[in-house]
Backbone as a ProteinNet text record, in pm:
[ID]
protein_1_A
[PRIMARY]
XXXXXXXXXXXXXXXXXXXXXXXXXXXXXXXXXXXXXXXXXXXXXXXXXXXXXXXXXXXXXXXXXXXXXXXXXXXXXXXXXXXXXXXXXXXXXXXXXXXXXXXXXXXXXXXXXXXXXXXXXXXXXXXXXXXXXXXXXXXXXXXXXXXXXXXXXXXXXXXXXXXXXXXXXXXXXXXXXXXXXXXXXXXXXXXXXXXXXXXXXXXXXXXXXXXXXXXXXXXXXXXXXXXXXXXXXXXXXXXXXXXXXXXXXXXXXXXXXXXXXXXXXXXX
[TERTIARY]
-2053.4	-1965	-1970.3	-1907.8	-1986.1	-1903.2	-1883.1	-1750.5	-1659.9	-1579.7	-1463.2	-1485.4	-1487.7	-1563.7	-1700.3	-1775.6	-1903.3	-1887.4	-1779.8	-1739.3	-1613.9	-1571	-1438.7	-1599.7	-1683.8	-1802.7	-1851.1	-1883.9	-1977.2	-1884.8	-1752.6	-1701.7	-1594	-1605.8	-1541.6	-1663.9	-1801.1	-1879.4	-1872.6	-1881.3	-1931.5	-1855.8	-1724.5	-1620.2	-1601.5	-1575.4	-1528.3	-1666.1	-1784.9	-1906.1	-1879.7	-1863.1	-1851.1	-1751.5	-1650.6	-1504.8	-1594.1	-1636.6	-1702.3	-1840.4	-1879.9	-1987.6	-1896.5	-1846.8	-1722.5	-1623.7	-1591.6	-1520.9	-1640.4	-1731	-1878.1	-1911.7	-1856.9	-1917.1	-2060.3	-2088	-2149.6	-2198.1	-2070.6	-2052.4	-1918.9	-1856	-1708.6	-1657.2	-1502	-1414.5	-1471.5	-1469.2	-1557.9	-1640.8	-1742.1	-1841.8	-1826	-1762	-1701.7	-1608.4	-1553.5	-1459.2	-1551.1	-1666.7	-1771.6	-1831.7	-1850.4	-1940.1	-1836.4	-1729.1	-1636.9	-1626.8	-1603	-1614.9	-1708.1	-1817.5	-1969.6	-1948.6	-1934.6	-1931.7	-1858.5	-1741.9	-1653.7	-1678.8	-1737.7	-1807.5	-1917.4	-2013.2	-2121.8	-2055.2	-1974.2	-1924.1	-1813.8	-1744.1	-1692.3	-1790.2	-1806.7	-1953.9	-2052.8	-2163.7	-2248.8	-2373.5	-2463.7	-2576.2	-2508.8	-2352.9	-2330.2	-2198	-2200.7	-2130	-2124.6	-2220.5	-2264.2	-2347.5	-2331.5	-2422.6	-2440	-2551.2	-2660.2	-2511.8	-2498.1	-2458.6	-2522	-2701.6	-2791.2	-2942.5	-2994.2	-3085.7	-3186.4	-3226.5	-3356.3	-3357.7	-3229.5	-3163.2	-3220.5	-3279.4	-3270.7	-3188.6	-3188	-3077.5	-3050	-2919.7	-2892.1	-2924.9	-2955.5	-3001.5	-2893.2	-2864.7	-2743.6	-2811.8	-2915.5	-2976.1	-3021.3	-3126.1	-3149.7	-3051	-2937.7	-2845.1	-2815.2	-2785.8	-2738	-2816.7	-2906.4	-3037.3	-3043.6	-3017.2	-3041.4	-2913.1	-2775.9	-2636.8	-2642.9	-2751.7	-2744.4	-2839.7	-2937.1	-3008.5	-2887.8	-2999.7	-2921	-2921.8	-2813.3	-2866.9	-2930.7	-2859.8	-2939.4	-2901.3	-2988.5	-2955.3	-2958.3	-2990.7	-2973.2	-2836.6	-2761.9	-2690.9	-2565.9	-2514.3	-2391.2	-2475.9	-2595	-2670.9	-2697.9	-2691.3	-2705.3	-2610.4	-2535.9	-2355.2	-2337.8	-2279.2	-2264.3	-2330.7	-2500.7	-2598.1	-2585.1	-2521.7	-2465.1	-2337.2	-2241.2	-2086.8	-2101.8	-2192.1	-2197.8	-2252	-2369.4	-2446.5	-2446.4	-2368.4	-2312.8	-2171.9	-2172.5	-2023.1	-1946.7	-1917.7	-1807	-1756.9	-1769.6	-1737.9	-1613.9	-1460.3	-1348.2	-1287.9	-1368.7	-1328.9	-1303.1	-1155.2	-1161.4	-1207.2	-1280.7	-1353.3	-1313.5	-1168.7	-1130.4	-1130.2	-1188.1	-1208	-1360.6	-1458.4	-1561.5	-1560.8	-1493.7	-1477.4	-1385.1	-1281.9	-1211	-1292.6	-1369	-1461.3	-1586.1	-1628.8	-1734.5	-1679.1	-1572.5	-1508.5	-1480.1	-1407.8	-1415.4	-1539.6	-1645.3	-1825.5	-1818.6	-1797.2	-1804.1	-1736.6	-1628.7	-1515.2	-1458.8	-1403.3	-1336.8	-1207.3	-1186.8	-1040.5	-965.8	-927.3	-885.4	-817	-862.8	-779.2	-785.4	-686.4	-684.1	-712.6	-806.3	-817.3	-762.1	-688.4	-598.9	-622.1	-567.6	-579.1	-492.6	-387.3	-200.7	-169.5	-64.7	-9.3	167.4	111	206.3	362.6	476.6	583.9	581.2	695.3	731.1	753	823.2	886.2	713.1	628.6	471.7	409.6	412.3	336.2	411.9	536.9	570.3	559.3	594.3	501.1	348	285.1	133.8	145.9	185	185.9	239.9	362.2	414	276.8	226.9	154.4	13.8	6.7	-164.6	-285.4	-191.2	-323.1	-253.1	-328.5	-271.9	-382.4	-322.1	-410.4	-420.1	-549.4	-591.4	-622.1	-584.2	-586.5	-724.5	-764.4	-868.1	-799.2	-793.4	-772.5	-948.1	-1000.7	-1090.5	-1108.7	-1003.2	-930	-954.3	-1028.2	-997.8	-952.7	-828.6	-886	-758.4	-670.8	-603.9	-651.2	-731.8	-804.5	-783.1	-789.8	-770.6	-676.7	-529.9	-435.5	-350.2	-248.9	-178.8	-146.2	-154.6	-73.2	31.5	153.4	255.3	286.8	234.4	251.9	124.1	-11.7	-154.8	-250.4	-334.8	-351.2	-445.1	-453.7	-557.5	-610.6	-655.3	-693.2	-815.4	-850	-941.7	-827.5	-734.2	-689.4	-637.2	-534.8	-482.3	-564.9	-679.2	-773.4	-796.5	-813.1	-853	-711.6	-621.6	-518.7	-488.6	-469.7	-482.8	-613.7	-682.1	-791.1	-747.2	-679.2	-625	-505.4	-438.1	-375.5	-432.1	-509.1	-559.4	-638.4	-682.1	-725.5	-610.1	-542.9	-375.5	-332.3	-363.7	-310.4	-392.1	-496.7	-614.9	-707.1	-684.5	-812.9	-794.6	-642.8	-619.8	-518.6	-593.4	-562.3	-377.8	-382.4	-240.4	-140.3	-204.5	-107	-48	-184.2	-220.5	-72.9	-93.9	10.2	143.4	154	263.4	402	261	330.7	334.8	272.3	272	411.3	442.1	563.1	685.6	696	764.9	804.8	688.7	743.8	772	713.6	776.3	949.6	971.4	1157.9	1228.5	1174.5	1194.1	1251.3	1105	1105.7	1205.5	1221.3	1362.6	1430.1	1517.8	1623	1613.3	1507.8	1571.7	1599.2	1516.3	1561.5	1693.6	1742.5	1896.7	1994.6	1987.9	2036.9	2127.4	2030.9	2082.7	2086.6	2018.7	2005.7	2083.5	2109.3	2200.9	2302.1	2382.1	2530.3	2434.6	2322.6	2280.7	2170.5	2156.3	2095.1	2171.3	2281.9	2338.2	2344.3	2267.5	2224.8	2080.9	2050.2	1964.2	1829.2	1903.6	1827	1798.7	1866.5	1823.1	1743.6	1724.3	1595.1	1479.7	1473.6	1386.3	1315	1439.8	1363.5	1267.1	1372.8	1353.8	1195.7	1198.1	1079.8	957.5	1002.7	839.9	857.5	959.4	920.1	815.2	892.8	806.1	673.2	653.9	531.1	455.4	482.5	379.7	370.9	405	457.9	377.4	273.4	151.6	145.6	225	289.6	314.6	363.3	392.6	490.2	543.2	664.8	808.7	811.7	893.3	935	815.5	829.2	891.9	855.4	920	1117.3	1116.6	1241.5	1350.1	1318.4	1373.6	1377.9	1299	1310.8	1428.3	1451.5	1480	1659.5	1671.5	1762.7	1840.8	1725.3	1774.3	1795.2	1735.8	1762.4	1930	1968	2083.6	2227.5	2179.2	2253	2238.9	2220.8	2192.3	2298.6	2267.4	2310.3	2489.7	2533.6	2665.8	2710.7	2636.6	2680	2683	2580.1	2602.6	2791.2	2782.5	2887.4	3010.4	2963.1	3129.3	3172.9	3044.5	3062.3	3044.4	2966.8	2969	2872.3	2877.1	2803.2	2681.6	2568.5	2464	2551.3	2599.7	2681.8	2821.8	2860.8	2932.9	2964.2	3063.1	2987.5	3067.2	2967.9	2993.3	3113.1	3203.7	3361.1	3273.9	3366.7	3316.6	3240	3284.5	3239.7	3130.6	3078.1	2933.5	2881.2	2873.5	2802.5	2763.3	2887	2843.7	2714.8	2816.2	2765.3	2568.6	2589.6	2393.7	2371.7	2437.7	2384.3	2352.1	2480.3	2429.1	2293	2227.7	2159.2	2004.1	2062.6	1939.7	1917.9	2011.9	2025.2	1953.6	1947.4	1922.8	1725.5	1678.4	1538.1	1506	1566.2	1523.1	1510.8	1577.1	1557.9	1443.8	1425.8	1230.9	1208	1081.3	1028.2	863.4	883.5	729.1	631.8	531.7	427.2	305.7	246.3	67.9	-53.4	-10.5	-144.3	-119.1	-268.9	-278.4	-272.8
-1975.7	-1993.8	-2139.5	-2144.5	-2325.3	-2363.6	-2511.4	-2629.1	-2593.6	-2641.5	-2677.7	-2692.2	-2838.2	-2972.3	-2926	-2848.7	-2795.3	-2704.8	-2616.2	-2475.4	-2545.4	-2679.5	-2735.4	-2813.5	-2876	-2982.1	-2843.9	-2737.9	-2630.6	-2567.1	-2519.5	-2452.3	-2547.5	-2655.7	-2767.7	-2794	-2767.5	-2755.6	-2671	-2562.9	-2381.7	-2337.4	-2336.4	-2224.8	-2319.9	-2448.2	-2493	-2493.1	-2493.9	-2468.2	-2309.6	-2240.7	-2063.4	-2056.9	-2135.9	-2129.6	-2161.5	-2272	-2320.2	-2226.6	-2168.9	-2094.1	-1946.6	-1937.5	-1792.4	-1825.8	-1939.8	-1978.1	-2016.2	-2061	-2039.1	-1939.5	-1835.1	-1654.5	-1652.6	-1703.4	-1644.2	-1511.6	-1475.5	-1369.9	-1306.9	-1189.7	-1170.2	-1160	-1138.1	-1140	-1057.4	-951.1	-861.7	-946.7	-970	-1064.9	-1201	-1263.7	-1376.6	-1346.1	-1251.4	-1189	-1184.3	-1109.4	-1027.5	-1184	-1288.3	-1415.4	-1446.3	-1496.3	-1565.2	-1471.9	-1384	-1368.1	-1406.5	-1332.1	-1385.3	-1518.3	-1614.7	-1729.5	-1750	-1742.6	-1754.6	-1714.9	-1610	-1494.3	-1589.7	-1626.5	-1694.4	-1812.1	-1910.2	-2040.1	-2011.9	-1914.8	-1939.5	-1837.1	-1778.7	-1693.3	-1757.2	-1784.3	-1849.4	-1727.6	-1695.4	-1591	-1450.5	-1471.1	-1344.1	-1346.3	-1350.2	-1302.7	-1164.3	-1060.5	-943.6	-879.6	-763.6	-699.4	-561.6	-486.6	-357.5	-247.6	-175.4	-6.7	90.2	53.4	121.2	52	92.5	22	19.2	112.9	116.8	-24.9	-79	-182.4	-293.3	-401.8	-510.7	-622.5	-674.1	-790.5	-875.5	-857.3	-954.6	-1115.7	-1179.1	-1335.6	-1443.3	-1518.3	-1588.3	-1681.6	-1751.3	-1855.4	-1756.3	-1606.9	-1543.8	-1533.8	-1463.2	-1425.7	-1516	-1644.1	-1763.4	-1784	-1796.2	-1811.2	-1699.1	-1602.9	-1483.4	-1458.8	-1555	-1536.7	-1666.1	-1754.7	-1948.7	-1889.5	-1764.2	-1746.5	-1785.5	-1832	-1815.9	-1708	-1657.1	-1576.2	-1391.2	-1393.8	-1285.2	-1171.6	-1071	-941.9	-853.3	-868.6	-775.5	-785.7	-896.6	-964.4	-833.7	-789.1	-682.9	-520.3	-486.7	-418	-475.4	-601.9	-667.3	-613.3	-682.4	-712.6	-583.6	-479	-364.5	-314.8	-316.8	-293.6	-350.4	-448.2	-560.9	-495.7	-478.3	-444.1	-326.8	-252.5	-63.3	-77.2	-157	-93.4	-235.3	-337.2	-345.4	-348.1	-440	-426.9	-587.5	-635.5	-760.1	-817.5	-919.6	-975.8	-1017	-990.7	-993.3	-905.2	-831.5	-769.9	-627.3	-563.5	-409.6	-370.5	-202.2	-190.1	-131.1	-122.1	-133	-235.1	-385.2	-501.6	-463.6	-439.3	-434.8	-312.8	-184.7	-84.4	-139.6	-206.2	-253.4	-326.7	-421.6	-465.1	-427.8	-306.1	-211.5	-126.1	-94	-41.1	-97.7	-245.5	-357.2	-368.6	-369.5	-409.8	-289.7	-174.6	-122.1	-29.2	-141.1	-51.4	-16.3	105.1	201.1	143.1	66.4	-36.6	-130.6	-137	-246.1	-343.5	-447.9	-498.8	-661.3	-755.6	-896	-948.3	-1061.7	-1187.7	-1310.3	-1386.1	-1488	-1625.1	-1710.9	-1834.8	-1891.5	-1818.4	-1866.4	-1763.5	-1791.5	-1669.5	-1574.4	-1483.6	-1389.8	-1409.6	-1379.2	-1375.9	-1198.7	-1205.8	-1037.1	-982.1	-1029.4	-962.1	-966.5	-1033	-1032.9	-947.3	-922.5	-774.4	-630.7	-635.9	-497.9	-457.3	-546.5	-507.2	-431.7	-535.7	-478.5	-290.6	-317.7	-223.8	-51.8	-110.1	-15.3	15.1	-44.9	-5.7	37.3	62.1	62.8	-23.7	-159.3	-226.8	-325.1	-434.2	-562.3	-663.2	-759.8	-872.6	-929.2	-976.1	-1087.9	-1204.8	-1255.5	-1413.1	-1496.6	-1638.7	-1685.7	-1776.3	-1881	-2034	-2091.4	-2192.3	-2256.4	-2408.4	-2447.1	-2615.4	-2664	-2761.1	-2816.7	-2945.7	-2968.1	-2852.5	-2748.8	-2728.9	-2613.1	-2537.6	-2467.2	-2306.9	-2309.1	-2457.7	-2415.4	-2393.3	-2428.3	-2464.2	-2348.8	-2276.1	-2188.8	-2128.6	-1990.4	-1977	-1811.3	-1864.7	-1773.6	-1775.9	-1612.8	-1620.1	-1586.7	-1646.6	-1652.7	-1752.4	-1756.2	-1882.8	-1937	-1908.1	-1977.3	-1903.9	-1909.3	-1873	-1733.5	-1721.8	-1632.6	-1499	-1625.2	-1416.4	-1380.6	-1465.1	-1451.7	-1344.5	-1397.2	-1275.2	-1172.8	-1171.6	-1005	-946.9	-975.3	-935.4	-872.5	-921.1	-811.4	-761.1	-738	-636.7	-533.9	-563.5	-428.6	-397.4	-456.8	-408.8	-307.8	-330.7	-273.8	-170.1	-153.3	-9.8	82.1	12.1	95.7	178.8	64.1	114.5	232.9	227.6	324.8	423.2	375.9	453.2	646.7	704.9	821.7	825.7	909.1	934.4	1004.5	1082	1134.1	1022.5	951.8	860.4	751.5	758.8	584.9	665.2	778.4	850.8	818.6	869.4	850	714.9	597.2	478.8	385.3	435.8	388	457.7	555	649	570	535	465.4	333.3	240.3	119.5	111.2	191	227.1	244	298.5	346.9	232.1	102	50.6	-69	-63.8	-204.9	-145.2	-48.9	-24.9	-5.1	22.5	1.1	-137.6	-217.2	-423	-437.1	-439.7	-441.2	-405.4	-312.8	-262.1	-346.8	-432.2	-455.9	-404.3	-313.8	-239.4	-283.4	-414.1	-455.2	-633.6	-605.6	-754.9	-764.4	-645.5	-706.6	-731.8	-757.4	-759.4	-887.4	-941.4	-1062	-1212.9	-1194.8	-1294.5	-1253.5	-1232.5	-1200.8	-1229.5	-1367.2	-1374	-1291.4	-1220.5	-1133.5	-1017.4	-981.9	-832.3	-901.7	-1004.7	-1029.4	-1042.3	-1101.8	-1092.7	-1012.4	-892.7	-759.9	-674.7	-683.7	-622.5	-658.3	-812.1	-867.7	-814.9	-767.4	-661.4	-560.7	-494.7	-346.5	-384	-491.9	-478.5	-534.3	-618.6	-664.5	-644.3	-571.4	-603.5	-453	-326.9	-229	-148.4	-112.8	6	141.2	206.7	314.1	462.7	559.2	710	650.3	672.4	645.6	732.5	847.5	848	757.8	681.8	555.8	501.5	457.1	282.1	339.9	443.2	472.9	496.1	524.6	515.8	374.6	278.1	173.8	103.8	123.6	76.8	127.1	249	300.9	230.5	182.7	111.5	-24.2	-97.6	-242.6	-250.5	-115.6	-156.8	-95.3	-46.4	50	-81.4	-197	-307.6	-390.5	-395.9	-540.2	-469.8	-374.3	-304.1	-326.8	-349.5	-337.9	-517	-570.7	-730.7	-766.5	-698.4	-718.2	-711.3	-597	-517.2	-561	-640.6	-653.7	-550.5	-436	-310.7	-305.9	-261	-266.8	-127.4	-103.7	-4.3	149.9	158.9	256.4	273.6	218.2	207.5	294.1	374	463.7	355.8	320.3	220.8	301.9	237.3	307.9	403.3	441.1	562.8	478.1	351.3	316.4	247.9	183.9	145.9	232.4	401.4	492.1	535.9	540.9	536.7	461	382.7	231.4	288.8	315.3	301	452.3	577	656.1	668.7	588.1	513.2	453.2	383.9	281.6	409.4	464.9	609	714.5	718.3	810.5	710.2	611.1	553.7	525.9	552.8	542.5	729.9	805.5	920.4	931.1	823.7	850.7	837.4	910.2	833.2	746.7	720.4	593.9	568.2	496	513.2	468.7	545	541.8	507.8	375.8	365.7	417	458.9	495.1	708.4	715	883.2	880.6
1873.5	1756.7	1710.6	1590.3	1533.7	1580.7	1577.2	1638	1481.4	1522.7	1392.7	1285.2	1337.5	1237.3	1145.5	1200.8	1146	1065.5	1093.2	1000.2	882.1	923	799	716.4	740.2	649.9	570.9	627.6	564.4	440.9	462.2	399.5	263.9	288.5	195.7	74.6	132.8	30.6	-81.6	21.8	-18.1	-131.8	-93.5	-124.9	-275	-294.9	-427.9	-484.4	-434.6	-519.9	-571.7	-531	-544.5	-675.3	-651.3	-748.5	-842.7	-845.4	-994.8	-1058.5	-974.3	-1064.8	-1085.5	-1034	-1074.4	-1211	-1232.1	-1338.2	-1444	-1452.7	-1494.2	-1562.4	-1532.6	-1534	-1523.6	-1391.9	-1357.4	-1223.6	-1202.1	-1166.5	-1190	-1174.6	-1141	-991.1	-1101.2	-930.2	-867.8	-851.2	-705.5	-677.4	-759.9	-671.2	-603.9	-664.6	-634.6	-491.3	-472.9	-347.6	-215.8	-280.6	-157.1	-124.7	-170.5	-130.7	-56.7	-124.7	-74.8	100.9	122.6	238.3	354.5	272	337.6	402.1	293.5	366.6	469.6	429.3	548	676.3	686.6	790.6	886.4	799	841.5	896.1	765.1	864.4	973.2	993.3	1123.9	1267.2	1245.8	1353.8	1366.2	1260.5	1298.9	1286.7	1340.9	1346	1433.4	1484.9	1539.2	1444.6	1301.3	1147.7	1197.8	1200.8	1203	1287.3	1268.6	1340.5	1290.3	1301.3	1303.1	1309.4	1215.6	1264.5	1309.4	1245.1	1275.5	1317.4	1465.6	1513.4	1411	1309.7	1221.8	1116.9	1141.2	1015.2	1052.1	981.6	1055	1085	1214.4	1241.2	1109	1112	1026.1	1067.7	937.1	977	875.5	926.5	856.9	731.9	767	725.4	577.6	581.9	489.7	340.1	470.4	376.1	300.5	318	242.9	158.6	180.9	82.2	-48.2	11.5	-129.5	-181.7	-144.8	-269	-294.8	-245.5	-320	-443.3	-461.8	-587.8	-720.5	-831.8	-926.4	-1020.8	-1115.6	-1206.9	-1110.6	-984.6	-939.5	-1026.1	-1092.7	-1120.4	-997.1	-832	-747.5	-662.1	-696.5	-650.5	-572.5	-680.1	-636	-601.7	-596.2	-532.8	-366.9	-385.4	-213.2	-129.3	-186.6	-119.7	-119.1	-210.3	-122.7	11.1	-34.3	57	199.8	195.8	336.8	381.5	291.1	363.9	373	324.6	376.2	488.2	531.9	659.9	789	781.1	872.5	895.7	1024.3	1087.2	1097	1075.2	1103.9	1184.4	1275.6	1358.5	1390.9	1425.2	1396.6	1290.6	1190.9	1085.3	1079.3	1060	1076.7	984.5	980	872.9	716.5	722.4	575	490	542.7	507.4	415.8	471.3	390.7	275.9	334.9	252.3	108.1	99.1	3.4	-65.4	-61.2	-97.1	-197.6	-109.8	-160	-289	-247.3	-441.7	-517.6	-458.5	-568.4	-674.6	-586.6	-635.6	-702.7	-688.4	-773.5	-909.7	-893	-978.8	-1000.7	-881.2	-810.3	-788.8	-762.9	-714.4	-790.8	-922.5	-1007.6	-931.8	-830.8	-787	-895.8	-849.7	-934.6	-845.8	-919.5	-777.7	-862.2	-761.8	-803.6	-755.3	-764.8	-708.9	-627.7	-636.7	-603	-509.7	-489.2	-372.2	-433.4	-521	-600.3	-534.5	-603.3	-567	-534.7	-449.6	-438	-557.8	-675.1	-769.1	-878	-840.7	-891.1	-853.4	-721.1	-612.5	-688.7	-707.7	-662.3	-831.6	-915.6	-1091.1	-1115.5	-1007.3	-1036.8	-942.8	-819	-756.8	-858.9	-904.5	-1010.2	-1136.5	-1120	-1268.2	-1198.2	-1056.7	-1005.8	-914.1	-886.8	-899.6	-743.5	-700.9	-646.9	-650.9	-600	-577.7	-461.5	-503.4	-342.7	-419.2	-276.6	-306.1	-212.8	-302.5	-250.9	-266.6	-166.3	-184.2	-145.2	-256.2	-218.6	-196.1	-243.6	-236.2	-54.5	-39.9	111.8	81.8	214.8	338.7	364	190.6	217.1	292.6	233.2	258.5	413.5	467.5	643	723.6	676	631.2	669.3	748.4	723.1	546.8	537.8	393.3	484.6	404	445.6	589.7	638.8	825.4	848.3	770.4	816.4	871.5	951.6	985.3	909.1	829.1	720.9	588.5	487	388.2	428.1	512.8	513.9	571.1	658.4	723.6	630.9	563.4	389.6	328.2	309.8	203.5	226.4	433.4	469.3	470.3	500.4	485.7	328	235.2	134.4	95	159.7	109.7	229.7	362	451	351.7	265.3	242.5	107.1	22.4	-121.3	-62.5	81.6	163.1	155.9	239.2	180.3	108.3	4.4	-126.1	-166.7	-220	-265.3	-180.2	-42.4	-45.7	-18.1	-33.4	-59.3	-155.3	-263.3	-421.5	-389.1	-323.7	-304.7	-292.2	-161	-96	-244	-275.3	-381.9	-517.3	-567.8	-668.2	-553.6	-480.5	-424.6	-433.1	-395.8	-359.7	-511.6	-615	-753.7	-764.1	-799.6	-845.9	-763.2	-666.9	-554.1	-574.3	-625.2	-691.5	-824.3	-868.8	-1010.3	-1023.1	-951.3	-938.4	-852.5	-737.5	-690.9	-811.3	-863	-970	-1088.1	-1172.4	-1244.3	-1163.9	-1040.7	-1004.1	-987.2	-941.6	-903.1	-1038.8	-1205.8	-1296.1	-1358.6	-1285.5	-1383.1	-1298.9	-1197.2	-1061.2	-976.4	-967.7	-813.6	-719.6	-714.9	-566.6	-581.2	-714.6	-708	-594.4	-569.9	-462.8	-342	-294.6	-179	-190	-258.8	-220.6	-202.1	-174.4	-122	19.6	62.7	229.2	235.7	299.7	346.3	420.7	514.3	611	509.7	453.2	365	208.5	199.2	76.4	175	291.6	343.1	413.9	407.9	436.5	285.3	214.1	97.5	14.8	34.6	-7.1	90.3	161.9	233.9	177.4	211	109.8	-42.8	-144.8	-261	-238.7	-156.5	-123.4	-50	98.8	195.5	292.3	173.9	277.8	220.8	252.9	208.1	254.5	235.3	357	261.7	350.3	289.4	166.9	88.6	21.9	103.9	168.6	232.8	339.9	400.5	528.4	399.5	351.2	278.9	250.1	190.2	99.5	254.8	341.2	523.6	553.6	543.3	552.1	460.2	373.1	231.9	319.1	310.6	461.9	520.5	604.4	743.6	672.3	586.3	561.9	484.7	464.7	378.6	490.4	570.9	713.8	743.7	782.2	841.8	795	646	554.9	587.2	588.8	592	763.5	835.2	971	1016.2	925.4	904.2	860.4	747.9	657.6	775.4	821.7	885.4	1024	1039.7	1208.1	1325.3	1270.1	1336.8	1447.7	1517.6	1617	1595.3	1692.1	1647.3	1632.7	1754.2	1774.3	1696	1638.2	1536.6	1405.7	1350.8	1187.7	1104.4	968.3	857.7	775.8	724.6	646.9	554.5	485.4	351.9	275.7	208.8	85.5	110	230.1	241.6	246.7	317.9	296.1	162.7	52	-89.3	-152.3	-102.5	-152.4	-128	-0.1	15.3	-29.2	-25.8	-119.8	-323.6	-336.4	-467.6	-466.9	-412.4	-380.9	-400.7	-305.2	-278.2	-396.2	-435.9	-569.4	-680.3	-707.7	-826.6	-770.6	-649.8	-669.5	-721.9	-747.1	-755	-913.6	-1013.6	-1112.1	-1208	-1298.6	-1332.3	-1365.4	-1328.4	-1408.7	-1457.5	-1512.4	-1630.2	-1509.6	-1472.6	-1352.6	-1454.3	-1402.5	-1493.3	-1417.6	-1301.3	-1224.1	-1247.3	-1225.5	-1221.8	-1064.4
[MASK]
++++++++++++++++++++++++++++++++++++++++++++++++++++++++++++++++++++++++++++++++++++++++++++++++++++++++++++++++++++++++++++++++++++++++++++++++++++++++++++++++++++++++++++++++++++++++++++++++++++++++++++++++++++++++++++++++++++++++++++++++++++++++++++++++++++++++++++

């Protein structure tokens, strides 16, 4: 594996060279996504980035690869990169990381790629209408830098592409959890959830549900549940074993009743 120091000199080059030919157009975000990994891949592994799914394949070579996404102007370019994240495997990487990827390249996935790191009330909009984003930081030596609770800009990135697997990669599930933030985001809009953010602990629950919860929509709306069975047992001083008075029970069946009402869904 490289030293540190060798993988912070390599990638302080790389990654703001990449930004600038991506803002360039000379490629798009998918493509710009699928490098941006690559590199990263190569500068922290080294020649064991990857490896073979299939013995007939040949070893991957690090030095190659670099060489044929430093081309300029490639027209085989997003014919590669799929061709790479379909038929091998990833070194630290689970494999909905490359699969998210591979629909990006081709389409299949409207995801956004950003520069910044979205607010919750930013996530759970796009989510309502279909879509999310990932984030690239290429600035050093941010990018090396913790972002959020990640240890650096790369887990940052695989991290929402496990999450945009999530999201999409079953059409049922994907209708499901659109319809779900759809009713989430008009109820925070009408404020339903105003009497409850003067509690610390319950925005910081809440802010996962709109952001970071890729799940059945019955899991999330149980969750949604328990975070407000919580914020009432905060309130009351109640203990687990405890039953909350009448009017917090309202109180959170109101709460439950108002995600059942419709709302304008953009995804099929």
């Amino acid at each position: 594996m490289p030293h540190l120091n060798d993988v912070s000199q390599e990638l302080s080059v790389r990654l703001p060279g990449l930004a600038v030919r991506w803002h360039n157009g000379e490629f798009d975000a998918a493509v710009f996504a699928a490098l941006y990994f690559l590199h990263w891949q190569i500068a922290t592994h080294g020649q064991a980035f990857a490896s073979r799914k299939c013995k007939n394949d040949p070893r991957p070579d690090a030095e190659e690869w670099l060489a044929m996404l430093a081309a300029p102007q490639s027209e085989t370019r997003r014919a590669r990169l799929i061709d790479w994240l379909e038929r091998y495997q990833f070194r630290g990487v689970i494999g909905n990381v490359p699969v998210a990827l591979v629909q990006w390249l081709r389409g299949a996935w409207p995801l956004i790629l950003r520069e910044d790191i979205p607010s919750p009330r930013d996530i759970l909009r796009w989510q309502a209408r279909g879509t999310r984003a990932v984030t690239v930081v290429t600035i050093w030596p941010r990018a090396r830098e913790p972002v959020l609770n990640k240890s650096d800009a790369f887990a940052f990135f695989r991290h929402d592409l496990e999450h945009a697997y999530k999201f999409y990669h079953s059409p049922a599930l994907y209708t499901g959890q659109c319809a779900f933030f759809a009713r989430l985001e008009a109820a925070f809009d009408r404020g339903v959830f105003a009497p409850y953010f003067d509690d610390a602990e319950f925005v910081t629950r809440f802010h996962y549900l709109m952001s970071d919860m890729n799940t059945h929509p019955e899991h999330s709306r149980q969750y949604l549940r328990a975070i407000l069975i919580e914020f009432y047992r905060r309130r009351e001083c109640k203990t687990l074993i405890e039953w909350l008075n009448a009017a917090a029970e309202r109180a959170i069946a109101n709460v439950m009743r108002a995600l059942e009402a419709p709302a304008l869904v953009a995804c099929a």
